CSV table of C-alpha atoms in Angstrom, one decimal:
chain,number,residue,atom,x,y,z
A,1,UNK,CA,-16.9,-3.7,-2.2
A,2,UNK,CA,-14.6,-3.3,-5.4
A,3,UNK,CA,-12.5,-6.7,-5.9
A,4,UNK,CA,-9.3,-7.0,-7.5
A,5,UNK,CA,-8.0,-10.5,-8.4
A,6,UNK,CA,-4.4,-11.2,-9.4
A,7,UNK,CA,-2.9,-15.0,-10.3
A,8,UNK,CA,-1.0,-16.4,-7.1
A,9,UNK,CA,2.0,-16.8,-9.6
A,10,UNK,CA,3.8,-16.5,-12.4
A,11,UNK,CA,7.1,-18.0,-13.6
A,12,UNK,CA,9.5,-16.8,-16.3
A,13,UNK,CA,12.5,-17.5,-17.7
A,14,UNK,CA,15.5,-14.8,-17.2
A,15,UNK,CA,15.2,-12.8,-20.1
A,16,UNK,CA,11.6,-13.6,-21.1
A,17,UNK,CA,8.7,-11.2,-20.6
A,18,UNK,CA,6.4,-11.6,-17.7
A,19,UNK,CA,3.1,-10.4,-17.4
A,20,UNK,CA,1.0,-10.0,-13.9
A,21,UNK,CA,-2.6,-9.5,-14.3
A,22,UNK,CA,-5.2,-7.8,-12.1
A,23,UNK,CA,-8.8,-7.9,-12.6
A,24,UNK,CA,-11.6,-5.9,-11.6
A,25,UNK,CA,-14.6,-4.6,-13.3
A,26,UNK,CA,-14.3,-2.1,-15.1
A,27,UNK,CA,-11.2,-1.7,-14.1
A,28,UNK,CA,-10.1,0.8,-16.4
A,29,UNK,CA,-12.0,3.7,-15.5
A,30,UNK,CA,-9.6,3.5,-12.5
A,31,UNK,CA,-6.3,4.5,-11.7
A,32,UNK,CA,-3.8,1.1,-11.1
A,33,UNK,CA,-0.9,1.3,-9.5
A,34,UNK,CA,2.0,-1.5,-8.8
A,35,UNK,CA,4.2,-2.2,-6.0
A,36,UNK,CA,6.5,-4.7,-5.6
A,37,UNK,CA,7.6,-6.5,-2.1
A,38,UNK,CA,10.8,-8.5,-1.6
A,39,UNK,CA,11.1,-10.9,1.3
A,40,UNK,CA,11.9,-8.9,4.5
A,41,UNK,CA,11.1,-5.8,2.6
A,42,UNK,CA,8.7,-3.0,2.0
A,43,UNK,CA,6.5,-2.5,-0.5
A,44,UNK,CA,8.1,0.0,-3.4
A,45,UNK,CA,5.9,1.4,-6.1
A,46,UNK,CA,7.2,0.3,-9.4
A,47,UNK,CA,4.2,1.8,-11.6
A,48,UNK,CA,1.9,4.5,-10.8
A,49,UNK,CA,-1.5,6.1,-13.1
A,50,UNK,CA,-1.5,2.6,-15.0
A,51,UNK,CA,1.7,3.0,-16.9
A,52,UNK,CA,4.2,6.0,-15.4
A,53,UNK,CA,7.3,4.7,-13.8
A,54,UNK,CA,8.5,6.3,-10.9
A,55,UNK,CA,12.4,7.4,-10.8
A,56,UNK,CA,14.4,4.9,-10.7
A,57,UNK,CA,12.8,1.9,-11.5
A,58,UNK,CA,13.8,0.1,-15.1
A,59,UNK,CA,12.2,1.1,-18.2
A,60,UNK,CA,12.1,-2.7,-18.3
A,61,UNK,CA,8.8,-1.8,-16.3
A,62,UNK,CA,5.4,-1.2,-18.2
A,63,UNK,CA,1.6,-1.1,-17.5
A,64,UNK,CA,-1.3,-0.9,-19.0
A,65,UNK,CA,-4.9,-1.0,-18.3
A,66,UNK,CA,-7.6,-1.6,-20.5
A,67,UNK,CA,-11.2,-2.7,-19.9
A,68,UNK,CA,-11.4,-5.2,-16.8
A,69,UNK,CA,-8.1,-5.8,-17.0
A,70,UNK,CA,-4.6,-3.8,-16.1
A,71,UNK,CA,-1.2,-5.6,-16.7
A,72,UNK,CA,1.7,-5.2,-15.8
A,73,UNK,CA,4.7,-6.3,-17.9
A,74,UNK,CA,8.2,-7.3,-16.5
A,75,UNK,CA,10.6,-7.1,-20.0
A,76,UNK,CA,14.0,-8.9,-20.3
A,77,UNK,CA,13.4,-10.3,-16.5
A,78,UNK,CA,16.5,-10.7,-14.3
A,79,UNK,CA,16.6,-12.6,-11.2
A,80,UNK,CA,16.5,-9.8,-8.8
A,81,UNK,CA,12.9,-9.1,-10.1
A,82,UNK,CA,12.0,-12.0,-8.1
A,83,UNK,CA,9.3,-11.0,-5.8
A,84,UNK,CA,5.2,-10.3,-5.2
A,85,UNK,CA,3.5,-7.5,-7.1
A,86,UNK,CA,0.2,-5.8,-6.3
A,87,UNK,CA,-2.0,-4.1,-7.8
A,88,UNK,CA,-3.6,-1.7,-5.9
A,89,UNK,CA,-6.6,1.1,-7.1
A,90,UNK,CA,-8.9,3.9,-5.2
A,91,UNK,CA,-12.3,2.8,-4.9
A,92,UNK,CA,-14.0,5.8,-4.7
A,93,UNK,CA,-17.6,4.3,-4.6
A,94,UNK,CA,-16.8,3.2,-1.0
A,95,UNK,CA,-13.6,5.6,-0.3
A,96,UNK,CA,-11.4,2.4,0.0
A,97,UNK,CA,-8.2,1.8,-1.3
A,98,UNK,CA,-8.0,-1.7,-2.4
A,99,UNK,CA,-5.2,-4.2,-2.6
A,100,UNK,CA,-5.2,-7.1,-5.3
A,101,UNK,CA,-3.8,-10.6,-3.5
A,102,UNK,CA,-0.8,-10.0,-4.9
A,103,UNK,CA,1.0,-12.3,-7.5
A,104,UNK,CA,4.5,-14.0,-6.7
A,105,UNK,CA,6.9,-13.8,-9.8
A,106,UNK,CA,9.1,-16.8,-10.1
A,107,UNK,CA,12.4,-16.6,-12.2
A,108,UNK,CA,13.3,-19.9,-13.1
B,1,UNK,CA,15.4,11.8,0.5
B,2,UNK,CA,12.2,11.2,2.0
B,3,UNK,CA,11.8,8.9,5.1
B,4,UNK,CA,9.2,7.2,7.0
B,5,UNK,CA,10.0,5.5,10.4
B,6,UNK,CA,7.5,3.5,12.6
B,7,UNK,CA,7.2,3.1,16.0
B,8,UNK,CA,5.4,1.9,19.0
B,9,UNK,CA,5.1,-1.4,18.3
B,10,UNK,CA,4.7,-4.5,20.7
B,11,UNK,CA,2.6,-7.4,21.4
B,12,UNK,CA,-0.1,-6.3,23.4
B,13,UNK,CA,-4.1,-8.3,24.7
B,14,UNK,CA,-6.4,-8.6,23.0
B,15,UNK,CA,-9.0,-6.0,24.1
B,16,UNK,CA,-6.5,-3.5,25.1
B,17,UNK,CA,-5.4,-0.1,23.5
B,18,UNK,CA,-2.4,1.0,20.8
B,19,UNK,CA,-0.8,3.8,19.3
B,20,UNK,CA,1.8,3.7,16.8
B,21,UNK,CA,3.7,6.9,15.1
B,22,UNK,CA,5.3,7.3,12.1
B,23,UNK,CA,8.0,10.1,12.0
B,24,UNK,CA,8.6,11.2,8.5
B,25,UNK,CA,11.4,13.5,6.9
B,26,UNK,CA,12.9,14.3,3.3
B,27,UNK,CA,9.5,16.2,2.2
B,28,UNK,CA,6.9,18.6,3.5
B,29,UNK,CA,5.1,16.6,5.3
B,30,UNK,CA,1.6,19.4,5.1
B,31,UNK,CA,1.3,18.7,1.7
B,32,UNK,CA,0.5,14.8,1.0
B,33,UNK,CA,-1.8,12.3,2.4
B,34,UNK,CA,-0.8,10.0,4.6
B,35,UNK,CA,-1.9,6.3,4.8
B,36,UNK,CA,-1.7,2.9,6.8
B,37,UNK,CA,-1.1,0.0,5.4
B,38,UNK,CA,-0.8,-3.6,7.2
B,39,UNK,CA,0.6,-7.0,6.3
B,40,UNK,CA,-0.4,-10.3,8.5
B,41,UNK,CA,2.2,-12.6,8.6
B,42,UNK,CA,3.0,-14.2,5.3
B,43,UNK,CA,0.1,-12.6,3.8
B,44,UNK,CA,-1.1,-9.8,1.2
B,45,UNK,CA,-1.1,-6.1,2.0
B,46,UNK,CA,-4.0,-5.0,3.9
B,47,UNK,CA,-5.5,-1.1,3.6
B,48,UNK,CA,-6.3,0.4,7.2
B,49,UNK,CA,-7.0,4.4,6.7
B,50,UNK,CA,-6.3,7.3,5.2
B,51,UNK,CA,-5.6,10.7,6.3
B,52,UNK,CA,-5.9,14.4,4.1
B,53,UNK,CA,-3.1,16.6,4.1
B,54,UNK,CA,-4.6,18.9,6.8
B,55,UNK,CA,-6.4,16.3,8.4
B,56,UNK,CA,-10.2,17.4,7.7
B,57,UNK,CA,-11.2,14.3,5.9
B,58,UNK,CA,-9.8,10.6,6.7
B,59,UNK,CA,-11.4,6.8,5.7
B,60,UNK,CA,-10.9,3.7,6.9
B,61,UNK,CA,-11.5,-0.2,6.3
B,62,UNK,CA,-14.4,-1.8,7.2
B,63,UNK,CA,-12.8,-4.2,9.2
B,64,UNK,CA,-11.4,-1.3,11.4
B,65,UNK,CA,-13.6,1.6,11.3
B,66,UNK,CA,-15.2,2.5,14.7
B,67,UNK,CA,-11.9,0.9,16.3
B,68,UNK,CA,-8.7,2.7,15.0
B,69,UNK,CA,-8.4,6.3,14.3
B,70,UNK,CA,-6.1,8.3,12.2
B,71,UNK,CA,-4.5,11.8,13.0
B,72,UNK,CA,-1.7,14.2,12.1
B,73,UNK,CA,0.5,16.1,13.8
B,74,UNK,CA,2.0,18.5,11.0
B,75,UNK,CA,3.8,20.6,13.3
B,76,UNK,CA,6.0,17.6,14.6
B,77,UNK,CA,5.9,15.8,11.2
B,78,UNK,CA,4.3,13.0,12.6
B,79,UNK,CA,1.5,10.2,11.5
B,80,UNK,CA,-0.5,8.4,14.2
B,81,UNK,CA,-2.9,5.6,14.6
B,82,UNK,CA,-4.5,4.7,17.4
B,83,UNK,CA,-5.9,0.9,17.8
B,84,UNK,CA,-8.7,0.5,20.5
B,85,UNK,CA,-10.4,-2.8,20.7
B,86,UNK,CA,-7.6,-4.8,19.6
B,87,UNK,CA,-7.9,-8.3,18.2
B,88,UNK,CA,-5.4,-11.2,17.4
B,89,UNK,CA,-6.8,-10.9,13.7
B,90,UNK,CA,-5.0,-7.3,13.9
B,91,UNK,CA,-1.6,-8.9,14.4
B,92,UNK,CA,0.4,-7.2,11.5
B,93,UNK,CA,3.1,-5.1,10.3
B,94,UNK,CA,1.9,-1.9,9.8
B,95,UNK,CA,3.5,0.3,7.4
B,96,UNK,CA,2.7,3.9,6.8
B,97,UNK,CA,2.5,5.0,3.4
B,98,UNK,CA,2.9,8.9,1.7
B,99,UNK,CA,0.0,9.6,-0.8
B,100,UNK,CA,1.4,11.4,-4.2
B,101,UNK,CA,-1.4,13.9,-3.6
B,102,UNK,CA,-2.9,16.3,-0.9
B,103,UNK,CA,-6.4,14.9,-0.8
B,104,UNK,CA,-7.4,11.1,-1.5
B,105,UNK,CA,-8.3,11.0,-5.3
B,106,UNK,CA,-6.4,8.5,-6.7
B,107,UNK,CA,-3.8,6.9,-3.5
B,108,UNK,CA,-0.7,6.7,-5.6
B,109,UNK,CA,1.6,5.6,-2.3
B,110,UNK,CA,4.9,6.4,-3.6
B,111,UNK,CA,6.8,5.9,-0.5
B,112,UNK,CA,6.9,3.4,1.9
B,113,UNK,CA,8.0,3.1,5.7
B,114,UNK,CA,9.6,-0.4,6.9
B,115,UNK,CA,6.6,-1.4,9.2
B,116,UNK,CA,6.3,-2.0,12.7
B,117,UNK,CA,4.8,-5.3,14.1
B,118,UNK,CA,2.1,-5.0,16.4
B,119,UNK,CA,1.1,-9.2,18.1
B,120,UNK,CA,-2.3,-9.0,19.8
B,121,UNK,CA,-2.5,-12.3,21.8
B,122,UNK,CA,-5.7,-13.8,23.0
């Protein structure tokens, strides 16, 4: 089955740019999308279709997705950004969606 | 706005039979796919199953398939799953997710419900 691996974490500095990876072959004949849990919370889709931003979330908020590899990149981050991000595509070889581990951003 | 509200919940044995629901509102419910999501305690987000818009077609993880099923209930607005079989590795909180599209093509989940905890002791 299709594998998507994410680092466990990243750390930034408030202000600095963070960048999440998620791997997967060939990843970018897929469709990545990017949701982001805080503790206690749901999930809430930050990025959609590799780089579109749903309303309401920052512009500070990008993607992109090229080869094996789809990023997504946190600009000018601020403590509340401070939570786990996962990446998540539509496998459509086994008709499975499919979850990355999901990568906890630190804000130091 | 749209909402999505789980219930049924509970710690039940292991072996034994579940259904939770998931009342939804703000949208037209007949028009997007549905899915189930779940999250084990302090881990990653799990995929369960999918459901079309009409309810003709649905998919499900390997690790439940032949166990839980998915169904609709467009007339009441409502999203079920029903766990048979049910083991202590299925103790999670299970969040139902709305699709951006009718059918399954690329499962954009833009909205998300707040989860309901379902504890299968041994």
């Amino acid at each position: 089955s299709y594998l998507l691996t994410q680092p466990p974490s990243v750390s930034v500095a408030p202000g600095k740019t963070a960048a999440i990876t998620c791997e997967g072959i060939n990843v970018a004949s897929k469709s990545v999308h990017w949701h982001q849990q805080k503790p206690g919370q749901a999930p809430l889709m930050v990025i959609y279709y590799n780089g579109d931003r749903p309303s309401g979330v920052p512009e500070r908020f990008s993607g992109s997705n090229f080869g094996n590899t789809a990023t997504l990149t946190i600009s000018r981050v601020e403590a509340g950004d401070e939570a786990d991000y996962f990446c998540q595509v539509w496998d459509s070889t086994n008709d499975h969606v499919v979850f990355g581990g999901g990568t906890k951003l630190t804000v130091l | 706005q749209v909402q999505l509200v789980e219930s049924g919940g509970g710690v039940v044995q292991s072996g034994t039979s579940l259904r939770i629901s998931c009342a939804a509102s703000g949208f037209t419910f007949g028009s997007y796919a549905l899915h189930w999501v779940r999250q084990a305690p302090g881990k990653g987000l799990e995929w369960v199953a999918v459901i079309s818009y009409d309810g003709s077609s649905s998919y499900y993880a390997d690790s439940v398939k032949g166990r839980f099923t998915v169904s609709r209930d467009n007339s009441k607005s409502t999203l079920y799953l029903q766990m048979n079989s049910l083991r202590p590795e299925d103790t999670a909180l299970f969040y139902c997710a709305r699709d951006t599209d009718a059918t399954v093509t690329n499962a954009a989940l833009d909205y998300w419900g707040q989860g309901t905890l379902v504890t299968v002791s041994s």
